[in-house]
């Protein structure tokens, strides 16, 4: 009988580690993926219930969304090993709709949001990720770690004192165990040990069961019972649009983060429309919708070492099995264990290098400022989309301000002072071209003026308008102006817009 030679995981490239078929042929790697899915499935339960409470819906709506999102995205998503489920950001967006119109309108909005995401994905919205600077990404990661940690504080305040030693024990296990073995994910060991101690010692501490009633059946097809009218569309469209943009932003940023951690590339376009498909499926099964989850993704990728779609698929499957088949067992898991897992994820997610004194001394102050602005805006609003938006705008303003100072104009008189040449050096756009008009000696210059643009580039209409103003003033003084050295793109822009902007 032929045997299959399995290559040691340590010799595989990052891309090979993402192979589903290769993992299925390797018992060791398959075990890692399955156990990672189990850990994530456990961690998803209290999160999904908590987000259901935020959205104002039954816990089943959040749990079913976590199941359908994870399983669907495992097949259609563009980023292997990334976890998608019901999220707090989406819950905050849809909560007012649930309060004012009910769950059926929520489900209709989720399906519409999925359609919008599919259209945005197909149209190439993922390409906009290139405009998000690294400093904003670092701020996104750090603020996310802070928000996840803050979300755990209610589980640590006003609770029995026994919760604290249990959390400490779980953290010790997760920090120490990987130094001796990585055969089993440390978070899973921590959950099992803390649960066994709490049950054997009959400790009275908050459990998963205290968060809400777990479902006892699988989700079924449930189309929204709403009138298909223009009025309904007017109600749900604003919420669907907000959900689509927030979900795509979080998902694409999380995908980019996982790319960096795993040293691999993923299809952001496929991830964008894949999130839409997952939301459509989720809505059709009565779920609240969602997007990528940074915390659970970090549990899967960093804490548990998963790399393939298998872990994402099993996260959803295990969640459903745990709440439907083993609901009584899951309900006795102490919240202390899951809180400790999330705190560990916060520690692993935060970019500690970004706040070291050595880094702060060498990093440009503008980069650090953008990172801090992103963190402050995100934490203050508890909205990642707003934080990233504010951070990106700040970065653009800082960049424009910095580049604007790089434009120089050098005046060179020709022999005999019959003509003068101005050499313009730098990138000309709205921020740098506004002062260009003041750099010329209009009255003192001779009758022939040459403006040499070979070391510059025209980027926008503001620069064309500035050049028009310069040439117009020289012509009013009876002097001839010649503009030379324009590159092809700049020359075409000036030919198209020159003299038409006044």
Short mmCIF file of C-alpha atoms in Angstrom, two decimals:
data_model
loop_
_atom_site.label_atom_id
_atom_site.label_comp_id
_atom_site.label_asym_id
_atom_site.label_seq_id
_atom_site.Cartn_x
_atom_site.Cartn_y
_atom_site.Cartn_z
CA UNK A 1 0.00 0.00 0.00
CA UNK A 2 1.44 3.38 -1.02
CA UNK A 3 2.12 5.94 1.66
CA UNK A 4 1.88 9.69 1.36
CA UNK A 5 5.00 11.55 2.34
CA UNK A 6 4.10 14.57 4.42
CA UNK A 7 6.54 17.43 4.39
CA UNK A 8 7.30 18.92 7.84
CA UNK A 9 5.38 22.13 8.45
CA UNK A 10 8.62 23.97 9.27
CA UNK A 11 9.87 23.51 5.67
CA UNK A 12 6.69 24.77 4.02
CA UNK A 13 6.40 28.24 2.53
CA UNK A 14 3.70 30.57 3.90
CA UNK A 15 1.68 30.01 0.73
CA UNK A 16 1.91 26.21 1.10
CA UNK A 17 0.67 26.49 4.68
CA UNK A 18 -2.56 28.00 3.30
CA UNK A 19 -3.29 24.99 1.09
CA UNK A 20 -6.48 23.18 2.11
CA UNK A 21 -5.58 19.98 0.27
CA UNK A 22 -2.07 19.96 1.71
CA UNK A 23 -3.47 20.41 5.21
CA UNK A 24 -6.00 17.61 4.75
CA UNK A 25 -3.09 15.27 3.92
CA UNK A 26 -1.15 16.29 7.03
CA UNK A 27 -2.66 15.03 10.33
CA UNK A 28 -0.53 17.45 12.37
CA UNK A 29 -1.56 20.53 10.43
CA UNK A 30 -5.18 19.38 10.24
CA UNK A 31 -5.25 18.98 14.01
CA UNK A 32 -4.01 22.55 14.41
CA UNK A 33 -6.77 23.87 12.14
CA UNK A 34 -9.54 21.86 13.85
CA UNK A 35 -8.47 22.77 17.37
CA UNK A 36 -8.11 26.42 16.35
CA UNK A 37 -11.66 26.30 15.03
CA UNK A 38 -12.84 24.86 18.34
CA UNK A 39 -11.18 27.64 20.34
CA UNK A 40 -12.63 30.34 18.06
CA UNK A 41 -16.06 28.70 18.19
CA UNK A 42 -15.99 28.89 21.99
CA UNK A 43 -14.84 32.51 21.91
CA UNK A 44 -17.56 33.46 19.42
CA UNK A 45 -20.43 32.39 21.67
CA UNK A 46 -20.31 35.13 24.36
CA UNK A 47 -19.31 37.73 21.76
CA UNK A 48 -22.28 36.91 19.51
CA UNK A 49 -24.64 37.00 22.48
CA UNK A 50 -23.23 40.33 23.65
CA UNK A 51 -23.54 41.87 20.17
CA UNK A 52 -27.13 40.62 19.98
CA UNK A 53 -27.87 42.55 23.17
CA UNK A 54 -26.28 45.69 21.65
CA UNK A 55 -28.39 45.33 18.51
CA UNK A 56 -31.54 44.69 20.55
CA UNK A 57 -32.29 41.24 19.12
CA UNK A 58 -32.65 37.71 20.51
CA UNK A 59 -29.28 35.96 21.16
CA UNK A 60 -30.23 33.38 18.53
CA UNK A 61 -30.02 36.08 15.84
CA UNK A 62 -26.39 36.82 16.72
CA UNK A 63 -25.40 33.17 17.15
CA UNK A 64 -26.96 32.12 13.84
CA UNK A 65 -25.21 35.05 12.16
CA UNK A 66 -21.86 33.91 13.56
CA UNK A 67 -22.45 30.40 12.20
CA UNK A 68 -23.61 31.37 8.72
CA UNK A 69 -21.00 34.13 8.28
CA UNK A 70 -18.08 31.89 9.28
CA UNK A 71 -19.15 28.91 7.18
CA UNK A 72 -19.99 30.97 4.09
CA UNK A 73 -16.86 33.12 4.16
CA UNK A 74 -14.74 29.96 4.49
CA UNK A 75 -15.75 29.17 0.90
CA UNK A 76 -16.18 32.56 -0.77
CA UNK A 77 -13.76 34.83 1.15
CA UNK A 78 -10.41 35.99 -0.20
CA UNK A 79 -8.39 35.79 3.03
CA UNK A 80 -7.80 32.25 4.37
CA UNK A 81 -7.96 31.80 8.17
CA UNK A 82 -9.81 35.07 8.74
CA UNK A 83 -12.92 34.85 10.94
CA UNK A 84 -16.14 36.66 10.05
CA UNK A 85 -19.20 36.74 12.29
CA UNK A 86 -21.58 39.14 14.03
CA UNK A 87 -19.62 42.19 15.19
CA UNK A 88 -20.06 45.11 17.54
CA UNK A 89 -19.58 47.72 14.80
CA UNK A 90 -22.45 46.27 12.77
CA UNK A 91 -24.59 45.91 15.90
CA UNK A 92 -24.15 49.61 16.68
CA UNK A 93 -25.15 50.57 13.12
CA UNK A 94 -28.35 48.50 13.03
CA UNK A 95 -29.55 49.00 16.62
CA UNK A 96 -31.68 52.11 15.82
CA UNK A 97 -33.37 50.24 12.93
CA UNK A 98 -34.31 47.30 15.17
CA UNK A 99 -35.69 49.67 17.79
CA UNK A 100 -37.81 51.64 15.32
CA UNK A 101 -38.98 48.98 12.85
CA UNK A 102 -38.25 45.50 14.22
CA UNK A 103 -36.22 42.43 13.28
CA UNK A 104 -37.73 41.85 9.83
CA UNK A 105 -36.52 45.26 8.65
CA UNK A 106 -33.11 44.40 10.12
CA UNK A 107 -32.96 41.20 8.05
CA UNK A 108 -33.97 43.11 4.91
CA UNK A 109 -31.22 45.66 5.61
CA UNK A 110 -28.64 42.86 6.07
CA UNK A 111 -29.54 41.33 2.70
CA UNK A 112 -29.40 44.74 0.99
CA UNK A 113 -26.05 45.48 2.66
CA UNK A 114 -24.75 42.21 1.24
CA UNK A 115 -25.89 43.18 -2.25
CA UNK A 116 -24.16 46.57 -1.90
CA UNK A 117 -20.95 44.87 -0.76
CA UNK A 118 -21.02 42.52 -3.75
CA UNK A 119 -21.43 45.50 -6.10
CA UNK A 120 -18.64 47.42 -4.36
CA UNK A 121 -16.38 44.38 -4.50
CA UNK A 122 -16.98 43.85 -8.21
CA UNK A 123 -16.40 47.57 -8.89
CA UNK A 124 -12.96 47.42 -7.25
CA UNK A 125 -13.52 49.24 -3.96
CA UNK A 126 -10.79 47.08 -2.38
CA UNK A 127 -8.19 49.03 -4.37
CA UNK A 128 -8.87 52.02 -2.11
CA UNK A 129 -6.92 50.18 0.60
CA UNK A 130 -3.71 51.47 -0.99
CA UNK A 131 -4.59 54.96 0.29
CA UNK A 132 -4.55 53.90 3.94
CA UNK A 133 -1.06 54.70 5.32
CA UNK A 134 0.92 52.40 7.57
CA UNK A 135 0.58 54.80 10.52
CA UNK A 136 -3.22 54.52 10.24
CA UNK A 137 -2.93 50.73 10.13
CA UNK A 138 -0.84 50.77 13.32
CA UNK A 139 -3.41 53.05 14.95
CA UNK A 140 -6.19 50.72 13.78
CA UNK A 141 -4.47 47.71 15.37
CA UNK A 142 -3.69 49.50 18.63
CA UNK A 143 -7.15 51.02 19.00
CA UNK A 144 -8.73 47.67 18.24
CA UNK A 145 -6.72 46.05 21.01
CA UNK A 146 -7.82 48.81 23.39
CA UNK A 147 -11.50 48.48 22.41
CA UNK A 148 -11.44 44.69 22.80
CA UNK A 149 -9.86 45.09 26.23
CA UNK A 150 -12.42 47.73 27.24
CA UNK A 151 -15.19 45.36 26.17
CA UNK A 152 -13.92 42.86 28.77
CA UNK A 153 -14.05 45.33 31.67
CA UNK A 154 -17.76 44.76 32.47
CA UNK A 155 -16.86 41.10 33.06
CA UNK A 156 -14.19 42.16 35.58
CA UNK A 157 -16.13 44.76 37.56
CA UNK A 158 -18.63 43.97 40.27
CA UNK A 159 -17.97 40.22 40.06
CA UNK A 160 -17.04 37.65 42.74
CA UNK A 161 -13.38 37.84 43.76
CA UNK A 162 -12.82 34.28 42.53
CA UNK A 163 -13.05 35.59 38.97
CA UNK A 164 -9.67 37.31 39.28
CA UNK A 165 -7.54 34.26 40.20
CA UNK A 166 -9.28 32.29 37.44
CA UNK A 167 -8.44 34.98 34.88
CA UNK A 168 -4.86 35.10 36.16
CA UNK A 169 -4.52 31.31 35.93
CA UNK A 170 -5.82 31.28 32.35
CA UNK A 171 -3.41 34.06 31.35
CA UNK A 172 -0.46 32.21 32.92
CA UNK A 173 -1.36 29.09 30.95
CA UNK A 174 -1.56 31.01 27.66
CA UNK A 175 1.72 32.84 28.18
CA UNK A 176 3.73 29.90 29.55
CA UNK A 177 2.40 26.79 27.77
CA UNK A 178 3.61 27.74 24.25
CA UNK A 179 7.18 27.75 25.57
CA UNK A 180 6.93 24.02 26.23
CA UNK A 181 4.54 22.77 23.55
CA UNK A 182 2.35 24.02 20.75
CA UNK A 183 0.67 20.68 20.08
CA UNK A 184 -2.58 22.04 21.52
CA UNK A 185 -3.68 25.70 21.36
CA UNK A 186 -2.95 27.35 24.70
CA UNK A 187 -6.33 29.17 24.78
CA UNK A 188 -8.15 25.83 24.54
CA UNK A 189 -6.10 24.40 27.41
CA UNK A 190 -6.82 27.51 29.48
CA UNK A 191 -10.58 27.23 28.87
CA UNK A 192 -10.66 23.53 29.77
CA UNK A 193 -8.53 23.88 32.93
CA UNK A 194 -10.47 26.87 34.28
CA UNK A 195 -13.80 25.18 33.54
CA UNK A 196 -12.77 21.94 35.28
CA UNK A 197 -11.56 23.85 38.35
CA UNK A 198 -14.76 25.88 38.53
CA UNK A 199 -16.97 22.78 38.20
CA UNK A 200 -15.02 20.51 40.58
CA UNK A 201 -14.70 23.24 43.22
CA UNK A 202 -18.32 24.35 42.62
CA UNK A 203 -17.21 27.96 42.30
CA UNK A 204 -19.99 30.51 41.98
CA UNK A 205 -18.78 32.70 39.13
CA UNK A 206 -20.47 34.14 36.00
CA UNK A 207 -20.77 31.62 33.16
CA UNK A 208 -21.62 31.66 29.46
CA UNK A 209 -25.14 30.51 30.34
CA UNK A 210 -25.68 33.73 32.26
CA UNK A 211 -25.34 35.71 29.01
CA UNK A 212 -28.56 34.44 27.50
CA UNK A 213 -30.51 31.43 26.36
CA UNK A 214 -28.72 29.27 23.80
CA UNK A 215 -30.67 28.02 20.74
CA UNK A 216 -31.76 24.38 20.60
CA UNK A 217 -32.22 24.10 16.81
CA UNK A 218 -30.37 24.90 13.61
CA UNK A 219 -31.18 28.08 11.64
CA UNK A 220 -33.77 27.80 8.87
CA UNK A 221 -34.58 29.88 5.80
CA UNK A 222 -36.32 33.05 6.94
CA UNK A 223 -37.02 35.76 4.39
CA UNK A 224 -38.00 39.15 5.85
CA UNK A 225 -41.72 39.81 6.16
CA UNK A 226 -41.66 43.40 4.94
CA UNK A 227 -43.58 45.15 2.14
CA UNK A 228 -41.47 45.38 -1.03
CA UNK A 229 -42.13 49.07 -1.58
CA UNK A 230 -40.23 52.28 -2.15
CA UNK A 231 -41.01 53.33 1.42
CA UNK A 232 -39.35 50.18 2.78
CA UNK A 233 -36.25 50.85 0.68
CA UNK A 234 -36.09 54.40 2.01
CA UNK A 235 -36.13 53.05 5.58
CA UNK A 236 -33.50 50.31 5.21
CA UNK A 237 -31.13 51.80 2.61
CA UNK A 238 -29.23 54.23 4.92
CA UNK A 239 -28.63 51.45 7.45
CA UNK A 240 -27.67 48.96 4.74
CA UNK A 241 -25.22 51.42 3.19
CA UNK A 242 -23.59 52.19 6.55
CA UNK A 243 -23.41 48.47 7.38
CA UNK A 244 -21.82 47.72 3.99
CA UNK A 245 -19.10 50.36 4.32
CA UNK A 246 -18.28 49.65 7.98
CA UNK A 247 -18.18 45.91 7.33
CA UNK A 248 -15.94 46.24 4.26
CA UNK A 249 -13.56 48.63 6.00
CA UNK A 250 -13.08 46.35 9.01
CA UNK A 251 -12.80 43.25 6.84
CA UNK A 252 -10.25 44.68 4.42
CA UNK A 253 -8.13 46.17 7.21
CA UNK A 254 -8.21 42.87 9.09
CA UNK A 255 -7.28 41.00 5.90
CA UNK A 256 -4.32 43.32 5.38
CA UNK A 257 -3.23 42.73 8.98
CA UNK A 258 -3.39 38.94 8.55
CA UNK A 259 -1.41 39.26 5.31
CA UNK A 260 1.39 40.90 7.30
CA UNK A 261 1.29 38.32 10.08
CA UNK A 262 1.33 35.31 7.73
CA UNK A 263 3.67 36.81 5.09
CA UNK A 264 1.13 36.00 2.37
CA UNK A 265 -1.07 37.90 -0.05
CA UNK A 266 -4.83 37.63 -0.35
CA UNK A 267 -7.46 38.78 -2.81
CA UNK A 268 -9.06 41.88 -1.33
CA UNK A 269 -11.52 42.06 -4.23
CA UNK A 270 -12.72 38.53 -3.56
CA UNK A 271 -12.89 39.28 0.15
CA UNK A 272 -15.05 42.34 -0.54
CA UNK A 273 -17.70 40.53 -2.60
CA UNK A 274 -17.31 37.43 -0.42
CA UNK A 275 -18.38 39.47 2.62
CA UNK A 276 -21.42 40.53 0.63
CA UNK A 277 -22.34 36.96 -0.24
CA UNK A 278 -21.92 35.95 3.42
CA UNK A 279 -24.24 38.75 4.55
CA UNK A 280 -26.86 37.80 1.95
CA UNK A 281 -26.78 34.18 3.17
CA UNK A 282 -26.86 35.32 6.80
CA UNK A 283 -29.86 37.57 6.18
CA UNK A 284 -31.73 34.77 4.41
CA UNK A 285 -31.30 32.63 7.54
CA UNK A 286 -32.43 35.36 9.93
CA UNK A 287 -28.99 36.51 11.11
CA UNK A 288 -27.96 40.05 12.04
CA UNK A 289 -25.10 40.27 9.56
CA UNK A 290 -21.47 40.98 10.32
CA UNK A 291 -17.94 41.26 9.01
CA UNK A 292 -14.39 40.19 9.86
CA UNK A 293 -13.61 39.97 13.60
CA UNK A 294 -10.12 41.09 14.52
CA UNK A 295 -10.15 39.51 17.98
CA UNK A 296 -11.26 36.04 16.91
CA UNK A 297 -9.02 36.25 13.85
CA UNK A 298 -6.04 36.90 16.09
CA UNK A 299 -7.03 33.92 18.26
CA UNK A 300 -7.15 31.81 15.12
CA UNK A 301 -3.99 33.05 13.42
CA UNK A 302 -1.64 34.21 16.20
CA UNK A 303 -2.71 32.29 19.29
CA UNK A 304 -3.67 28.99 17.62
CA UNK A 305 -1.47 29.01 14.51
CA UNK A 306 -4.21 28.37 11.94
CA UNK A 307 -3.57 29.28 8.30
CA UNK A 308 -6.33 27.79 6.12
CA UNK A 309 -10.06 28.03 5.41
CA UNK A 310 -10.53 24.81 7.37
CA UNK A 311 -10.23 26.62 10.71
CA UNK A 312 -12.77 29.25 9.62
CA UNK A 313 -15.22 26.57 8.53
CA UNK A 314 -14.85 24.58 11.74
CA UNK A 315 -15.22 27.73 13.85
CA UNK A 316 -18.75 28.11 12.50
CA UNK A 317 -19.55 24.40 12.67
CA UNK A 318 -18.26 24.03 16.23
CA UNK A 319 -20.19 27.09 17.34
CA UNK A 320 -23.45 25.59 16.09
CA UNK A 321 -22.68 22.16 17.57
CA UNK A 322 -21.66 23.66 20.89
CA UNK A 323 -24.80 25.75 21.34
CA UNK A 324 -27.30 23.26 19.90
CA UNK A 325 -25.91 19.86 20.92
CA UNK A 326 -23.66 20.73 23.86
CA UNK A 327 -25.46 23.81 25.08
CA UNK A 328 -25.60 22.51 28.66
CA UNK A 329 -21.83 21.96 28.68
CA UNK A 330 -21.00 25.30 27.06
CA UNK A 331 -23.25 27.16 29.47
CA UNK A 332 -21.07 26.17 32.45
CA UNK A 333 -17.85 27.61 30.99
CA UNK A 334 -16.77 30.48 33.27
CA UNK A 335 -16.70 33.85 31.58
CA UNK A 336 -13.33 34.32 33.31
CA UNK A 337 -11.76 31.84 30.88
CA UNK A 338 -13.08 33.60 27.79
CA UNK A 339 -12.24 37.03 29.19
CA UNK A 340 -8.66 35.85 29.74
CA UNK A 341 -8.49 34.62 26.14
CA UNK A 342 -9.61 38.03 24.86
CA UNK A 343 -7.11 39.85 27.11
CA UNK A 344 -4.38 37.61 25.72
CA UNK A 345 -5.54 38.50 22.22
CA UNK A 346 -5.37 42.21 23.12
CA UNK A 347 -1.77 41.80 24.27
CA UNK A 348 -0.85 39.88 21.11
CA UNK A 349 -2.66 42.34 18.83
CA UNK A 350 -1.26 45.61 20.21
CA UNK A 351 1.81 46.87 18.33
CA UNK A 352 4.11 47.38 21.30
CA UNK A 353 6.98 48.32 19.01
CA UNK A 354 5.09 51.46 17.98
CA UNK A 355 5.26 52.96 21.49
CA UNK A 356 8.83 52.05 22.43
CA UNK A 357 11.05 55.04 23.16
CA UNK A 358 13.54 53.93 20.51
CA UNK A 359 10.76 53.87 17.91
CA UNK A 360 9.30 57.22 19.00
CA UNK A 361 12.76 58.83 18.78
CA UNK A 362 13.41 57.62 15.23
CA UNK A 363 9.89 57.77 13.74
CA UNK A 364 8.88 61.07 12.07
CA UNK A 365 6.66 63.05 14.43
CA UNK A 366 3.95 63.30 11.78
CA UNK A 367 3.73 59.48 11.58
CA UNK A 368 3.36 59.16 15.34
CA UNK A 369 0.80 61.96 15.39
CA UNK A 370 -1.34 60.21 12.76
CA UNK A 371 -1.19 56.96 14.74
CA UNK A 372 -2.25 58.73 17.96
CA UNK A 373 -5.09 60.58 16.19
CA UNK A 374 -6.39 57.29 14.79
CA UNK A 375 -6.32 55.66 18.23
CA UNK A 376 -7.99 58.60 19.98
CA UNK A 377 -10.71 58.97 17.34
CA UNK A 378 -11.46 55.24 17.31
CA UNK A 379 -11.56 54.81 21.08
CA UNK A 380 -13.55 58.02 21.61
CA UNK A 381 -16.24 57.05 19.09
CA UNK A 382 -15.92 53.26 19.54
CA UNK A 383 -16.22 53.15 15.75
CA UNK A 384 -13.32 51.79 13.69
CA UNK A 385 -14.65 53.31 10.48
CA UNK A 386 -14.65 56.83 11.94
CA UNK A 387 -11.21 56.34 13.48
CA UNK A 388 -9.64 55.10 10.26
CA UNK A 389 -11.36 57.86 8.30
CA UNK A 390 -10.08 60.58 10.64
CA UNK A 391 -6.60 59.04 10.65
CA UNK A 392 -6.45 58.82 6.86
CA UNK A 393 -7.59 62.43 6.39
CA UNK A 394 -5.04 63.57 8.97
CA UNK A 395 -2.30 61.66 7.16
CA UNK A 396 -3.28 63.25 3.85
CA UNK A 397 -3.24 66.73 5.35
CA UNK A 398 0.16 66.12 6.96
CA UNK A 399 1.52 64.77 3.69
CA UNK A 400 0.18 67.69 1.67
CA UNK A 401 1.62 70.14 4.19
CA UNK A 402 5.01 68.44 4.07
CA UNK A 403 5.19 68.14 0.29
CA UNK A 404 4.05 71.73 -0.20
CA UNK A 405 7.33 72.98 1.29
CA UNK A 406 9.43 71.02 -1.22
CA UNK A 407 8.70 73.32 -4.19
CA UNK A 408 11.49 75.77 -5.05
CA UNK A 409 11.75 78.45 -7.75
CA UNK A 410 15.25 79.52 -8.88
CA UNK A 411 15.71 82.78 -10.90
CA UNK A 412 18.56 82.73 -13.46
CA UNK A 413 19.40 85.84 -15.51
CA UNK A 414 20.73 85.29 -19.03
CA UNK A 415 23.85 87.01 -20.33
CA UNK A 416 23.08 90.58 -21.26
CA UNK A 417 19.95 90.51 -19.14
CA UNK A 418 17.72 90.14 -22.23
CA UNK A 419 15.81 87.21 -20.73
CA UNK A 420 15.33 85.47 -17.43
CA UNK A 421 14.71 81.80 -16.64
CA UNK A 422 12.78 80.50 -13.66
CA UNK A 423 13.48 76.83 -12.80
CA UNK A 424 10.57 75.27 -10.87
CA UNK A 425 11.43 72.17 -8.86
CA UNK A 426 8.86 70.03 -7.00
CA UNK A 427 5.37 68.57 -7.14
CA UNK A 428 2.73 71.20 -7.90
CA UNK A 429 -0.78 70.69 -6.54
CA UNK A 430 -3.33 72.78 -4.62
CA UNK A 431 -1.19 73.09 -1.47
CA UNK A 432 2.12 73.91 -3.17
CA UNK A 433 0.95 75.94 -6.19
CA UNK A 434 -0.91 78.62 -4.22
CA UNK A 435 2.37 80.38 -3.39
CA UNK A 436 3.83 79.90 -6.88
CA UNK A 437 2.31 83.17 -8.10
CA UNK A 438 4.37 85.18 -5.58
CA UNK A 439 7.74 83.70 -6.59
CA UNK A 440 8.22 85.86 -9.72
CA UNK A 441 9.64 89.40 -10.10
CA UNK A 442 7.10 90.59 -12.64
CA UNK A 443 8.10 94.28 -12.85
CA UNK A 444 11.88 93.78 -12.70
CA UNK A 445 12.05 90.96 -15.25
CA UNK A 446 13.12 91.65 -18.87
CA UNK A 447 10.80 91.30 -21.88
CA UNK A 448 11.35 87.55 -22.32
CA UNK A 449 10.62 85.14 -19.47
CA UNK A 450 11.22 81.37 -19.57
CA UNK A 451 9.58 79.11 -16.96
CA UNK A 452 11.43 75.77 -16.93
CA UNK A 453 9.18 72.96 -15.59
CA UNK A 454 11.38 69.94 -16.38
CA UNK A 455 11.87 69.21 -12.65
CA UNK A 456 8.21 69.51 -11.67
CA UNK A 457 4.83 67.92 -12.33
CA UNK A 458 1.36 69.45 -12.58
CA UNK A 459 -1.19 67.48 -10.58
CA UNK A 460 -4.43 69.45 -10.51
CA UNK A 461 -6.48 72.36 -11.79
CA UNK A 462 -5.20 74.66 -9.03
CA UNK A 463 -1.72 74.50 -10.56
CA UNK A 464 -3.06 75.22 -14.08
CA UNK A 465 -4.92 78.22 -12.69
CA UNK A 466 -1.73 79.46 -10.98
CA UNK A 467 0.25 79.22 -14.25
CA UNK A 468 -2.54 81.06 -16.08
CA UNK A 469 -2.40 83.84 -13.49
CA UNK A 470 1.39 84.14 -13.88
CA UNK A 471 1.30 84.30 -17.69
CA UNK A 472 -1.63 86.74 -17.65
CA UNK A 473 0.22 89.17 -15.38
CA UNK A 474 3.36 89.09 -17.54
CA UNK A 475 1.24 89.70 -20.66
CA UNK A 476 -0.46 92.69 -19.02
CA UNK A 477 3.02 94.11 -18.48
CA UNK A 478 3.83 93.57 -22.16
CA UNK A 479 6.26 90.72 -21.57
CA UNK A 480 6.53 87.38 -23.36
CA UNK A 481 6.32 84.14 -21.35
CA UNK A 482 7.51 80.73 -22.53
CA UNK A 483 6.78 77.60 -20.48
CA UNK A 484 9.12 74.72 -21.31
CA UNK A 485 9.99 71.27 -19.97
CA UNK A 486 6.49 70.02 -19.19
CA UNK A 487 6.28 66.24 -19.14
CA UNK A 488 3.64 64.58 -21.33
CA UNK A 489 0.96 64.25 -18.62
CA UNK A 490 1.42 67.83 -17.42
CA UNK A 491 1.40 69.19 -20.99
CA UNK A 492 -1.87 67.39 -21.78
CA UNK A 493 -3.51 68.73 -18.62
CA UNK A 494 -2.41 72.29 -19.39
CA UNK A 495 -3.58 71.98 -23.00
CA UNK A 496 -6.98 70.76 -21.83
CA UNK A 497 -7.53 73.26 -18.98
CA UNK A 498 -5.29 76.24 -19.77
CA UNK A 499 -7.21 79.50 -20.09
CA UNK A 500 -10.53 77.91 -19.10
CA UNK A 501 -10.42 78.26 -15.32
CA UNK A 502 -10.79 82.01 -14.79
#
